[in-house]
């Protein structure tokens, strides 16, 4: 590798080839994967990453004033001293607070009925104190015992997503000797608060277990309640809504299986709801001896079925699957239940009766395009529901919905201290045809005084059946107020329009995702919203794969590309069963080890494999050294190959967080600094003065 102050680092090429299905592939940058991973100590690897970081700092040094100004602007939109709306759970009201200037939260409670003057407030967990002196901090699970006396919580302090669980006595403030390292799960109180159910991450960062820890006992006494033998499945545990059952779920991206264990007797024999069947997903909850099962077994958009506890595998339809309505979830309460879903892509919340299937009460909202859903509703017996709501131009709002009079009560509207006037902006929902004729929804916002044909930022993800909701963002305003339109392409691969939408962007249909994104951009140009070369784009993880694919296929469209922790070395990763996520990812991408067609398809779109000698748009790429989801060498190899082959002189920058993981820096302001860097890069490349 060479690195001079006048030119970017150039990674060495080292001969490395591999063969599958009679096809030989050359991978000259394979050496960037440290053989000792997850520890990264190889001097050549670290030298290259540090050289790229130094180049990033050098090239961005002249933009420091812009970054600082953007950060100051973004921070001014955040209410620094802020608190959530208290919510009742048992004998207490719980809430979180941010103090002025604090990166992290403090968790509070007070007894129900106590004065709200602060005299009865109890600080139960102080993230600020826990994070002190650490470069990275993330709270994982947090769970108060049923009697309200103990608090279980878990912490990751390096971004590796291996959390250490601890237990705190809320009466004394003392942390108990019990300590469980290496967790990757929730923490579920059982057996009269004498035990905790959790999952450990194994050496390949997979949760293949559900375990029981008895308080005060050594970890060696912990009991494995369930072990998953399929290396592609992950295990998780939660409590049923009535808190009578521990729900142990196991599954991958297309198949699931559920077992129930009595919360009062977690060592009892688990009750299997229904044996796994490839391609069938389901989740289950229980009320008064009846199971409620949310499943895609008869319709890809899911149905709701019931079954008696005595015969849990015999399912009777309660709500049939529908082509129009995508049933995304079901929440049980004592006297009613709630279904959530999307009707023609728009969120819908419905209250339903246990006794009268025809009694359906939709909750209506004031805008034509929005995102809405159940918020924190921890109690079983309620007559008020906590809801969340936002749109691209409406700040996040917390409501209570009063069931008796069907009334929405506004509890809190996101406050923007520097000021925000929604009347200055407008939002639209467009449909733009892809090359195969499929109409792709696009959510877009911009200032009403914006001139047509101007700058536009396009965001996309398109994987795992994850929808990108048209919610509110304060940082987004830093682009929109500078003349950008901001658009979200609801491309196939997400489930924005139902399960068929997801299936149309995975496995052998994966390239639809990339085509949709490009065709949306071209459609926005054709409709006069922008022009080729005036479009900035961004995406992270699988959305970073999207960025790499469209930079390869249509480089002339983009004025700037930002790829966060991009999944760009797809072929190599899917060929390596030892990596944490790979076996569980085969249902999403295909298994190139066993399937030659999958090998050839993945190779045909894998951004790293498809880098070619051509002009590329300006690129900003980020990585996390401790990232277990998209390993650091994927973006590093991609950037190295781009440096070798690209024919232009446009900026290409790689920034690796040497003490963080998949989510970048922790803390509400530290992470905002990275957004300011991203926006400064975009504005720089598109010639906009911040």
PDB file of C-alpha atoms in Angstrom, residues 127 211 221 284 381 504:
ATOM      1  CA  UNK A 127     -27.115   5.860  30.956  1.00  0.00           C
ATOM      2  CA  UNK A 211     -31.479 -19.940  28.864  1.00  0.00           C
ATOM      3  CA  UNK A 221     -26.103 -23.379  37.093  1.00  0.00           C
ATOM      4  CA  UNK A 284     -48.618 -16.495  18.784  1.00  0.00           C
ATOM      5  CA  UNK A 381     -56.245  -4.359  31.259  1.00  0.00           C
ATOM      6  CA  UNK A 504     -40.649  -9.562  -5.655  1.00  0.00           C
TER       7      UNK A 504
END
